[in-house]
Coordinates of C-alpha atoms in Angstrom, one line a residue:
Chain A
X1 CA 0.0 0.0 0.0
X2 CA 1.8 3.1 -1.2
X3 CA 0.8 6.4 0.1
X4 CA 1.1 9.3 -2.2
X5 CA 0.7 12.8 -1.3
X6 CA -2.3 14.5 -2.8
X7 CA -1.4 17.5 -4.7
X8 CA -3.1 20.6 -3.4
X9 CA -2.2 22.8 -6.3
X10 CA -4.8 21.3 -8.5
X11 CA -5.3 22.5 -12.0
X12 CA -4.2 26.0 -11.2
X13 CA -0.7 25.1 -10.4
X14 CA 1.2 25.3 -13.6
X15 CA 4.8 24.4 -13.9
X16 CA 4.9 22.2 -10.9
X17 CA 5.4 18.5 -11.2
X18 CA 2.2 16.6 -10.9
X19 CA 2.5 14.2 -8.0
X20 CA 0.5 11.0 -7.5
X21 CA -2.6 10.9 -5.5
X22 CA -2.7 10.1 -1.8
X23 CA -5.4 7.6 -1.0
X24 CA -6.4 5.8 2.0
X25 CA -7.2 2.5 0.5
X26 CA -9.7 -0.2 1.6
X27 CA -8.7 -3.6 2.5
X28 CA -7.4 -4.9 -0.8
X29 CA -5.1 -2.0 -0.9
X30 CA -5.6 -1.3 -4.5
X31 CA -4.2 2.1 -5.5
X32 CA -6.7 4.4 -6.9
X33 CA -7.0 5.1 -10.6
X34 CA -8.5 8.5 -10.7
X35 CA -9.7 10.7 -13.4
X36 CA -7.0 11.4 -15.8
X37 CA -5.6 14.8 -16.1
X38 CA -4.0 16.0 -19.2
X39 CA -0.6 14.7 -18.0
X40 CA 0.8 11.2 -18.2
X41 CA 1.0 10.7 -14.5
X42 CA -2.1 10.1 -12.4
X43 CA -3.4 13.2 -10.8
X44 CA -6.3 13.9 -8.7
X45 CA -8.3 16.9 -9.6
X46 CA -7.7 18.2 -6.1
X47 CA -10.8 19.4 -4.4
X48 CA -8.7 21.2 -1.9
X49 CA -6.2 23.8 -2.7
X50 CA -4.5 26.5 -0.7
X51 CA -6.6 29.5 -0.4
X52 CA -9.9 27.9 -1.1
X53 CA -10.6 26.7 2.4
X54 CA -12.0 29.8 4.0
X55 CA -14.6 28.7 6.4
X56 CA -12.5 27.8 9.3
X57 CA -14.7 25.9 11.6
X58 CA -13.3 23.5 14.1
X59 CA -15.3 21.5 16.5
X60 CA -14.0 20.1 19.7
X61 CA -15.7 16.9 20.7
X62 CA -14.9 15.5 24.1
X63 CA -16.6 14.3 27.3
X64 CA -16.4 14.2 31.0
X65 CA -15.6 11.2 33.1
X66 CA -18.1 8.5 33.8
X67 CA -19.6 8.0 30.4
X68 CA -20.7 4.5 29.3
X69 CA -19.8 2.6 26.2
X70 CA -22.7 3.9 24.1
X71 CA -21.8 7.5 24.7
X72 CA -18.2 6.8 23.9
X73 CA -19.2 5.1 20.6
X74 CA -21.5 8.0 19.8
X75 CA -18.6 10.4 20.3
X76 CA -16.3 8.4 18.1
X77 CA -19.0 8.2 15.4
X78 CA -19.4 11.9 15.4
X79 CA -15.7 12.3 15.1
X80 CA -15.7 10.0 12.1
X81 CA -18.5 11.8 10.5
X82 CA -17.1 15.2 11.0
X83 CA -13.7 15.7 9.6
X84 CA -13.5 19.2 11.0
X85 CA -13.5 17.9 14.5
X86 CA -10.8 17.5 17.1
X87 CA -10.7 15.2 20.1
X88 CA -9.5 15.8 23.6
X89 CA -9.0 13.8 26.8
X90 CA -11.7 13.4 29.3
X91 CA -12.3 16.4 31.5
X92 CA -12.4 15.9 35.2
X93 CA -15.8 16.7 36.6
X94 CA -14.4 18.7 39.5
X95 CA -13.5 21.5 37.1
X96 CA -16.0 24.1 36.4
X97 CA -17.5 24.4 33.0
X98 CA -15.6 27.6 32.2
X99 CA -12.5 25.5 31.8
X100 CA -14.0 24.1 28.6
X101 CA -13.6 27.4 27.0
X102 CA -9.9 27.4 27.8
X103 CA -9.5 24.0 26.4
X104 CA -11.2 25.1 23.2
X105 CA -8.9 28.0 22.9
X106 CA -5.8 25.8 23.4
X107 CA -7.0 23.6 20.6
X108 CA -7.9 26.5 18.4
X109 CA -11.5 25.4 18.0
X110 CA -14.4 27.7 17.7
X111 CA -17.2 25.2 18.4
X112 CA -17.6 22.6 21.0
X113 CA -19.6 19.5 21.6
X114 CA -19.3 18.4 25.2
X115 CA -20.8 15.2 26.6
X116 CA -21.5 15.1 30.2
X117 CA -22.7 11.9 32.0
X118 CA -24.4 12.1 35.3
X119 CA -25.1 9.2 37.7
X120 CA -23.9 6.8 35.0
X121 CA -27.3 7.1 33.4
X122 CA -28.2 10.5 32.0
X123 CA -26.3 12.0 29.2
X124 CA -26.2 15.7 28.7
X125 CA -24.8 17.4 25.7
X126 CA -23.5 20.9 25.4
X127 CA -23.2 22.6 22.1
X128 CA -21.4 25.9 22.2
X129 CA -19.9 28.5 20.1
X130 CA -16.7 29.4 21.9
X131 CA -15.7 32.0 23.2
X132 CA -18.5 34.5 23.0
X133 CA -21.4 33.0 21.3
X134 CA -24.5 31.2 22.5
X135 CA -24.6 27.7 23.9
X136 CA -27.2 25.2 24.7
X137 CA -27.6 22.2 26.9
X138 CA -29.6 19.1 26.0
X139 CA -30.6 15.8 27.5
X140 CA -29.7 13.1 25.0
X141 CA -31.9 10.0 24.6
X142 CA -32.4 7.1 22.4
X143 CA -28.8 6.8 21.2
X144 CA -28.1 4.3 18.4
X145 CA -24.6 4.2 17.1
X146 CA -23.0 3.5 13.7
X147 CA -22.1 0.0 14.8
X148 CA -25.7 -1.2 15.0
X149 CA -26.4 -3.9 12.5
X150 CA -29.8 -2.5 11.6
X151 CA -28.1 0.6 10.1
X152 CA -27.1 -0.8 6.8
X153 CA -25.9 2.4 5.0
X154 CA -22.4 3.5 4.5
X155 CA -20.8 6.7 3.4
X156 CA -17.3 8.1 2.6
X157 CA -15.4 9.1 5.6
X158 CA -15.3 12.8 5.7
X159 CA -17.7 13.5 2.9
X160 CA -19.7 16.6 3.2
X161 CA -23.3 16.3 4.4
X162 CA -26.5 17.9 3.3
X163 CA -28.4 19.4 6.2
X164 CA -32.2 19.1 6.3
X165 CA -34.3 21.0 8.7
X166 CA -37.9 20.9 9.6
X167 CA -39.8 24.2 8.8
X168 CA -40.7 24.3 12.5
X169 CA -37.1 25.5 13.2
X170 CA -38.0 28.9 11.7
X171 CA -41.1 29.4 13.7
X172 CA -39.7 30.0 17.2
X173 CA -36.6 32.1 18.2
X174 CA -34.9 29.4 20.3
X175 CA -35.2 26.9 17.4
X176 CA -33.9 29.5 15.0
X177 CA -30.9 30.0 17.2
X178 CA -30.3 26.3 17.5
X179 CA -30.6 25.9 13.8
X180 CA -27.8 28.3 13.2
X181 CA -25.7 26.6 15.8
X182 CA -26.3 23.2 14.3
X183 CA -25.5 24.4 10.8
X184 CA -22.3 26.0 11.8
X185 CA -21.3 23.0 13.9
X186 CA -22.3 20.1 11.7
X187 CA -21.7 21.3 8.2
X188 CA -18.2 20.4 6.9
X189 CA -16.5 23.4 5.4
X190 CA -16.0 23.4 1.7
X191 CA -12.5 22.4 0.6
X192 CA -11.6 21.2 4.1
X193 CA -8.4 19.1 3.7
X194 CA -9.8 16.0 5.2
X195 CA -13.1 16.2 3.4
X196 CA -14.1 14.2 0.3
X197 CA -15.4 16.0 -2.7
X198 CA -18.7 14.0 -2.9
X199 CA -21.9 14.7 -1.1
X200 CA -23.4 11.3 -0.3
X201 CA -25.3 11.6 2.9
X202 CA -27.8 13.9 4.5
X203 CA -28.5 14.8 8.2
X204 CA -32.1 15.5 9.2
X205 CA -33.1 17.5 12.2
X206 CA -36.8 17.3 12.9
X207 CA -38.9 18.6 15.8
X208 CA -41.4 16.2 17.2
X209 CA -42.9 16.0 20.6
X210 CA -40.9 19.1 21.5
X211 CA -37.6 17.3 21.0
X212 CA -35.1 17.4 18.2
X213 CA -34.6 14.1 16.4
X214 CA -31.4 13.5 14.5
X215 CA -31.0 11.0 11.6
X216 CA -28.3 10.4 9.1
X217 CA -29.2 8.8 5.7
X218 CA -27.0 7.7 2.8
X219 CA -28.1 8.8 -0.7
X220 CA -28.0 5.7 -2.9
X221 CA -29.6 6.8 -6.1
X222 CA -30.3 10.0 -7.8
X223 CA -34.0 9.4 -7.3
X224 CA -33.6 10.0 -3.6
X225 CA -33.7 6.5 -2.3
X226 CA -32.1 6.5 1.2
X227 CA -30.7 4.1 3.7
X228 CA -29.9 5.0 7.2
X229 CA -26.3 5.1 8.3
X230 CA -26.5 6.2 11.8
X231 CA -25.9 7.4 14.4
X232 CA -29.2 8.6 15.7
X233 CA -30.2 10.4 18.8
X234 CA -32.9 12.6 20.3
X235 CA -32.1 15.9 22.0
X236 CA -34.3 17.4 24.6
X237 CA -33.6 21.1 25.1
X238 CA -33.0 22.2 28.6
X239 CA -31.6 25.8 28.4
X240 CA -30.0 28.2 26.0
X241 CA -27.4 30.5 27.3
X242 CA -26.1 33.7 25.9
X243 CA -22.5 33.0 26.7
X244 CA -20.4 29.9 26.1
X245 CA -21.0 27.5 28.9
X246 CA -22.5 30.1 31.1
X247 CA -23.8 33.6 30.9
X248 CA -27.4 34.8 31.2
X249 CA -30.1 32.3 30.3
X250 CA -31.9 33.2 27.1
X251 CA -34.4 30.4 27.1
X252 CA -35.6 27.7 29.4
X253 CA -37.7 24.8 28.2
X254 CA -40.9 24.7 30.2
X255 CA -41.7 21.1 29.3
X256 CA -38.4 19.7 30.4
X257 CA -38.5 17.3 33.3
X258 CA -35.3 16.5 34.9
X259 CA -34.7 12.7 34.9
X260 CA -34.3 12.8 38.6
X261 CA -37.9 13.8 39.0
X262 CA -39.1 11.3 36.6
X263 CA -37.4 8.3 38.0
X264 CA -38.4 7.1 41.5
X265 CA -35.8 7.6 44.1
X266 CA -33.6 4.7 45.3
X267 CA -35.3 4.5 48.7
X268 CA -38.7 4.3 47.1
X269 CA -37.4 1.4 44.9
X270 CA -36.1 -0.3 47.9
X271 CA -39.5 0.0 49.6
X272 CA -41.2 -1.5 46.6
X273 CA -38.8 -4.4 46.5
X274 CA -39.3 -5.1 50.2
X275 CA -43.0 -5.0 49.8
X276 CA -43.2 -7.4 46.9
X277 CA -40.7 -9.8 48.4
X278 CA -42.7 -10.1 51.6
Chain B
X1 CA -37.1 29.6 44.7
X2 CA -33.5 30.2 43.9
X3 CA -32.9 33.6 42.7
X4 CA -29.7 33.6 40.7
X5 CA -28.5 37.1 40.1
X6 CA -26.6 36.0 37.1
X7 CA -29.8 34.8 35.4
X8 CA -32.0 37.7 36.3
X9 CA -32.9 40.3 33.8
X10 CA -33.3 43.8 35.2
X11 CA -36.8 44.2 33.9
X12 CA -37.9 41.1 35.7
X13 CA -36.3 41.8 39.0
X14 CA -38.9 44.2 40.3
X15 CA -41.7 41.8 39.5
X16 CA -39.7 39.1 41.4
X17 CA -39.5 41.2 44.4
X18 CA -43.1 41.9 44.6
X19 CA -43.9 38.3 44.2
X20 CA -41.5 37.4 46.9
X21 CA -43.3 39.8 49.2
X22 CA -46.6 38.2 48.5
X23 CA -45.2 34.8 49.1
X24 CA -43.8 35.8 52.4
X25 CA -47.1 37.2 53.5
X26 CA -48.9 34.1 52.6
X27 CA -46.3 32.1 54.4
X28 CA -46.8 34.3 57.4
X29 CA -50.4 33.5 57.8
X30 CA -49.8 29.8 57.5
X31 CA -47.3 29.8 60.2
X32 CA -49.0 32.1 62.6
X33 CA -47.3 31.4 65.7
X34 CA -43.8 31.4 64.5
X35 CA -42.6 34.8 65.1
X36 CA -39.0 34.1 64.1
X37 CA -40.0 33.7 60.5
X38 CA -42.0 36.8 60.2
X39 CA -40.2 39.5 58.3
X40 CA -43.3 41.7 58.3
X41 CA -44.5 43.2 61.5
X42 CA -48.1 43.3 62.6
X43 CA -48.4 46.9 61.5
X44 CA -47.3 46.1 58.0
X45 CA -49.8 43.2 57.9
X46 CA -52.6 45.5 58.9
X47 CA -51.6 47.9 56.3
X48 CA -51.5 45.2 53.7
X49 CA -54.9 44.0 54.8
X50 CA -56.3 47.4 54.6
X51 CA -55.0 48.0 51.2
X52 CA -56.5 44.8 50.0
X53 CA -53.5 42.7 49.3
X54 CA -54.6 40.2 51.9
X55 CA -58.1 38.8 52.0
X56 CA -59.8 37.5 55.1
X57 CA -60.1 33.8 55.7
X58 CA -57.7 31.0 55.4
X59 CA -54.7 31.8 53.2
X60 CA -53.1 28.7 52.0
X61 CA -49.4 28.5 51.1
X62 CA -49.3 28.1 47.3
X63 CA -46.2 27.2 45.3
X64 CA -45.1 29.9 43.0
X65 CA -45.5 28.8 39.5
X66 CA -42.1 28.5 38.0
X67 CA -41.0 31.2 35.7
X68 CA -39.4 30.1 32.6
X69 CA -37.0 32.4 30.9
X70 CA -38.0 33.2 27.4
X71 CA -35.9 36.2 26.3
X72 CA -37.1 36.5 22.7
X73 CA -35.4 39.8 22.1
X74 CA -32.1 38.6 23.6
X75 CA -32.2 35.5 21.4
X76 CA -32.9 37.5 18.2
X77 CA -30.0 39.8 19.1
X78 CA -27.8 36.8 19.8
X79 CA -28.7 35.2 16.5
X80 CA -28.1 38.4 14.6
X81 CA -24.6 38.7 16.2
X82 CA -23.7 35.1 15.7
X83 CA -25.0 34.1 12.3
X84 CA -22.6 33.9 9.4
X85 CA -23.8 34.7 5.9
X86 CA -22.0 32.2 3.8
X87 CA -22.8 31.0 0.3
X88 CA -25.0 28.0 0.1
X89 CA -22.2 25.8 -1.1
X90 CA -20.4 26.2 2.2
X91 CA -23.3 25.1 4.3
X92 CA -25.5 22.9 2.1
X93 CA -28.6 23.6 4.2
X94 CA -32.2 23.1 3.1
X95 CA -35.3 23.6 5.1
X96 CA -38.3 21.7 3.8
X97 CA -41.4 19.8 4.9
X98 CA -41.4 16.1 4.0
X99 CA -42.1 14.9 0.5
X100 CA -45.5 13.6 -0.4
X101 CA -46.2 10.1 0.8
X102 CA -47.3 8.6 -2.5
X103 CA -47.6 5.1 -1.4
X104 CA -49.8 5.5 1.6
X105 CA -52.0 8.0 -0.2
X106 CA -52.5 5.6 -3.0
X107 CA -53.5 2.9 -0.6
X108 CA -55.8 5.4 1.1
X109 CA -54.5 4.3 4.5
X110 CA -53.2 7.1 6.6
X111 CA -55.2 10.1 7.6
X112 CA -52.6 12.8 7.3
X113 CA -52.5 14.9 10.5
X114 CA -53.9 18.3 9.7
X115 CA -51.1 20.5 10.9
X116 CA -48.4 18.3 9.7
X117 CA -47.3 17.3 13.1
X118 CA -46.0 13.8 13.4
X119 CA -47.0 11.6 16.2
X120 CA -43.7 10.8 18.0
X121 CA -45.0 7.6 19.5
X122 CA -45.9 5.9 16.3
X123 CA -42.5 4.6 15.4
X124 CA -43.2 3.7 11.8
X125 CA -44.9 6.9 11.0
X126 CA -42.2 8.9 12.6
X127 CA -39.4 7.3 10.8
X128 CA -41.2 7.6 7.5
X129 CA -41.7 11.3 8.2
X130 CA -38.0 11.8 8.7
X131 CA -37.2 9.7 5.7
X132 CA -39.5 11.8 3.5
X133 CA -38.1 15.0 4.8
X134 CA -34.6 13.8 3.8
X135 CA -36.0 12.7 0.4
X136 CA -37.5 16.1 -0.2
X137 CA -34.1 17.7 0.7
X138 CA -32.2 15.4 -1.6
X139 CA -34.6 16.0 -4.5
X140 CA -34.3 19.7 -4.1
X141 CA -30.5 19.7 -3.5
X142 CA -29.4 17.6 -6.4
X143 CA -30.0 20.2 -9.2
X144 CA -28.4 22.8 -6.9
X145 CA -25.3 20.6 -6.4
X146 CA -24.9 19.9 -10.1
X147 CA -25.1 23.6 -10.7
X148 CA -22.2 24.2 -8.3
X149 CA -20.3 21.3 -9.8
X150 CA -20.3 19.0 -6.8
X151 CA -20.9 15.4 -7.5
X152 CA -22.9 13.0 -5.5
X153 CA -22.0 9.8 -7.3
X154 CA -18.5 8.7 -6.9
X155 CA -16.8 6.9 -9.8
X156 CA -16.4 3.2 -9.9
X157 CA -12.7 3.3 -9.3
X158 CA -12.6 5.8 -6.6
X159 CA -11.4 3.9 -3.5
X160 CA -11.4 5.8 -0.3
X161 CA -12.0 5.1 3.4
X162 CA -15.5 4.6 4.3
X163 CA -17.2 5.5 7.6
X164 CA -17.9 1.9 8.3
X165 CA -15.2 -0.7 7.6
X166 CA -15.6 -3.4 5.1
X167 CA -15.6 -6.0 7.8
X168 CA -18.5 -4.3 9.4
X169 CA -20.4 -4.2 6.2
X170 CA -19.8 -7.9 5.7
X171 CA -21.3 -8.5 9.1
X172 CA -24.4 -6.5 8.2
X173 CA -24.8 -8.4 4.9
X174 CA -24.5 -11.7 6.8
X175 CA -27.1 -10.7 9.2
X176 CA -29.5 -9.6 6.5
X177 CA -29.0 -12.9 4.7
X178 CA -29.6 -14.9 7.8
X179 CA -32.8 -13.0 8.5
X180 CA -34.1 -13.8 5.1
X181 CA -33.2 -17.4 5.5
X182 CA -35.1 -17.5 8.8
X183 CA -38.1 -15.9 7.2
X184 CA -38.1 -18.4 4.3
X185 CA -37.8 -21.3 6.7
X186 CA -40.7 -20.2 8.7
X187 CA -42.7 -19.7 5.6
X188 CA -41.9 -23.3 4.5
X189 CA -42.8 -24.7 7.9
X190 CA -46.1 -22.9 7.8
X191 CA -47.0 -24.2 4.4
X192 CA -46.1 -27.7 5.4
X193 CA -48.3 -27.4 8.5
X194 CA -51.2 -26.2 6.4
X195 CA -50.7 -29.0 4.0
X196 CA -50.7 -31.5 6.7
X197 CA -53.9 -30.1 8.1
X198 CA -55.5 -30.2 4.7
X199 CA -54.2 -33.7 4.1
X200 CA -55.8 -34.8 7.4
X201 CA -59.2 -33.3 6.3
X202 CA -59.0 -35.1 3.0
X203 CA -58.2 -38.4 4.8
X204 CA -61.1 -38.1 7.1
X205 CA -63.5 -37.5 4.2
X206 CA -62.2 -40.5 2.3
X207 CA -62.7 -42.7 5.4
X208 CA -66.2 -41.5 5.9
X209 CA -67.1 -42.1 2.2
X210 CA -65.8 -45.6 2.5
X211 CA -67.8 -46.3 5.6
X212 CA -70.9 -45.1 3.9
X213 CA -70.4 -47.3 0.9
X214 CA -69.8 -50.3 3.2
X215 CA -73.0 -49.5 5.1
X216 CA -75.0 -49.3 1.8
X217 CA -73.5 -52.6 0.7
X218 CA -74.4 -54.3 3.9
X219 CA -78.0 -53.2 3.9
X220 CA -78.4 -54.3 0.3
X221 CA -77.0 -57.7 1.2
X222 CA -79.3 -58.0 4.2
X223 CA -82.3 -57.1 2.0
X224 CA -81.4 -59.8 -0.4
X225 CA -81.0 -62.3 2.4
X226 CA -84.3 -61.4 3.8
X227 CA -86.0 -61.8 0.5
X228 CA -87.0 -58.2 0.0
X229 CA -85.2 -58.0 -3.4
X230 CA -84.3 -60.8 -5.7
X231 CA -81.8 -58.8 -7.7
X232 CA -78.1 -59.2 -7.2
X233 CA -77.3 -55.9 -8.7
X234 CA -75.5 -54.7 -5.5
X235 CA -72.7 -57.1 -6.3
X236 CA -71.8 -55.2 -9.4
X237 CA -71.0 -52.2 -7.4
X238 CA -70.1 -49.1 -9.3
X239 CA -71.4 -50.2 -12.7
X240 CA -74.8 -48.8 -12.4
X241 CA -73.8 -45.4 -11.2
X242 CA -76.2 -43.2 -13.2
X243 CA -79.1 -45.7 -12.9
X244 CA -78.6 -46.0 -9.2
X245 CA -78.6 -42.3 -8.9
X246 CA -82.0 -42.0 -10.6
X247 CA -83.4 -44.8 -8.5
X248 CA -82.1 -43.1 -5.5
X249 CA -83.5 -39.8 -6.8
X250 CA -87.0 -41.3 -7.2
X251 CA -86.8 -43.0 -3.8
X252 CA -85.9 -39.6 -2.3
X253 CA -88.8 -38.0 -4.1
X254 CA -91.3 -40.7 -2.9
X255 CA -89.8 -40.4 0.6
X256 CA -90.5 -36.8 0.5
X257 CA -94.1 -37.0 -0.2
X258 CA -95.2 -40.1 1.7
X259 CA -95.3 -39.4 5.4
X260 CA -95.7 -35.7 4.7
X261 CA -99.5 -35.8 4.3
X262 CA -100.0 -37.6 7.6
X263 CA -97.5 -35.4 9.3
X264 CA -99.1 -32.4 7.8
X265 CA -102.6 -33.4 9.1
X266 CA -101.3 -34.1 12.5
X267 CA -99.4 -30.8 12.6
X268 CA -102.5 -29.1 11.5
X269 CA -104.6 -30.6 14.2
X270 CA -102.3 -30.6 17.1
X271 CA -99.4 -28.4 16.2
X272 CA -98.9 -24.7 16.8
X273 CA -101.2 -22.7 14.6
X274 CA -103.3 -25.8 14.1
X275 CA -106.9 -26.5 15.0
X276 CA -108.0 -24.7 18.2
X277 CA -111.0 -25.6 20.2
X278 CA -114.2 -23.7 19.9
X279 CA -113.7 -22.9 16.2
X280 CA -116.6 -23.2 13.8
X281 CA -116.7 -26.3 11.6
X282 CA -118.7 -25.3 8.6
X283 CA -117.5 -21.9 7.7
X284 CA -117.7 -20.3 4.3
X285 CA -114.0 -21.1 3.7
X286 CA -114.4 -24.7 4.8
X287 CA -117.5 -25.1 2.6
X288 CA -115.7 -23.7 -0.4
X289 CA -112.6 -25.7 0.3
X290 CA -112.5 -28.5 -2.2
X291 CA -108.9 -29.6 -1.8
X292 CA -109.9 -32.9 -0.2
X293 CA -112.0 -33.9 -3.2
X294 CA -110.7 -37.0 -4.9
X295 CA -112.2 -37.2 -8.3
X296 CA -111.3 -40.9 -8.8
X297 CA -112.9 -41.8 -5.6
X298 CA -116.0 -39.8 -6.2
X299 CA -116.6 -40.9 -9.8
X300 CA -115.8 -44.6 -9.3
X301 CA -119.2 -46.1 -9.4
X302 CA -118.7 -49.1 -7.2
X303 CA -115.7 -50.2 -9.1
X304 CA -114.1 -52.4 -6.5
X305 CA -117.2 -53.6 -4.8
X306 CA -117.3 -57.1 -6.2
X307 CA -114.0 -58.2 -4.6
X308 CA -114.7 -56.5 -1.4
X309 CA -118.2 -57.8 -1.2
X310 CA -116.9 -61.2 -1.8
X311 CA -114.5 -61.0 1.1
X312 CA -116.9 -59.7 3.7
X313 CA -120.4 -60.9 2.7
X314 CA -122.1 -63.6 4.8
X315 CA -125.2 -65.2 3.2
X316 CA -128.6 -64.4 4.8
X317 CA -130.7 -66.8 7.0
X318 CA -132.9 -68.3 4.3
X319 CA -130.0 -68.9 2.0
X320 CA -128.0 -70.6 4.8
X321 CA -131.1 -72.8 5.5
X322 CA -131.3 -73.8 2.0
X323 CA -127.6 -74.6 2.0
X324 CA -128.0 -76.5 5.2
X325 CA -131.0 -78.4 3.9
X326 CA -129.3 -79.4 0.8
X327 CA -126.1 -80.5 2.4

């Protein structure tokens, strides 16, 4: 398996020697034969070239301690799907949330997806525009990862997604704000060095039952036949803040019930157990 | 209620204070004897009562309904600050309702919810809703993409790393195949079971037919033995199929009529809706009713009398004497 460096000059670079394409091959390790340029050697019509990548978005995806395997896989899946993401080590829960902003700055990221696990059961997700912008906290439910065998679709690693939003996102101000946040976070910048030039999957964000449902589909045919790739999850909005991981609250979801209130407490469960075992 | 200074808007603060006051007053009346908690003196209470803030009677401590922040202006401002105006190519965003559900409308099944809201609990409907939304996006986006020169189909020889490894895709394929096999097997098993049931039915029918035939044969044999018939046609079995049928047919017809008249009369006399006591005998209808008129019987002028007379008649005394004298 020979690795060649992909030439970033593209068609515009005249006078430079055309180099062979860099390709991360699949298991049989066949080198790629790509579209022929006008030269004898194999060149890739480079989708990326210096100066073309202007939309510098970088997303930091990491988590706190105490997450379970499903969350970890979800994070990994998101990192796979988003080539403009960066990873970081787990944050200690003793640190305050403002520390996250500093971590973002160190990594030179301007967006952040932070997963926080509480009581080994509930998963909260923060999505933030660092350092000034708004942020939002969600409760994540119904997680299904890429590795599930029912998700039969597949897509190129790092290909750019189409984003599809429900018209309900435009109706209320908090959803409009979230929509902008999602767009800036999830859409892969054009000409990103790690991105692929094809668009072969689509993310859908829909509002149902006052929650945001996320799905990822692969585009198989031009007639819009789709297959689900995964991952999939449901976001239940808790609060929207004006600052990044803090600041004044802009919106609080009145329908949100904390999972602690919904679940019976441990002593109540013990009481039930004792009663039924009698 | 936790009042967090960081989360308070200045406009709301005054309102909060007033509500706090009211809450405290109500609390006061509930805990009458506890002087430590009272932050309002008796004079203030009197003033409040006079001004109409407090009503007489039992004041119950009520929980303050929680105030949820909804700072529309702030959000709009934030959005305006934060949004980026980038060309469509950068973001590839589309907002659209789901595509028309052709299939289910053709079948006339699903009543579409009026406001387009999807029922989150009905899994199939919900997933189809998301699917159609994605479809609508793709249909709209493809011409736009081709306009910008971005391809959606990759060429056959373009090998690149995929989000899921080949090993994983193999696993998925195997699972799908195994599912199909299981389905086929169960289908086969069902069919076999059905066949067996059907086979059993057929078997039972055949046995019953055979028993019937045997019974018919035995009765025919018995009749011959008893001398009721002198024909040995039953031995021939199936030969006289159509003839047998006609004989059977006529027998059936005769059987139908025979006891029916007697039965009919008895039913009429004793059965429900039959003769009732106290009814008139010679009514107009009964007089005009000529159904029991037998022309043969009426017009036969002593036809069979000779034979009958012969059987019953005993000669008179004088004739017997003459006979006696002579013998």
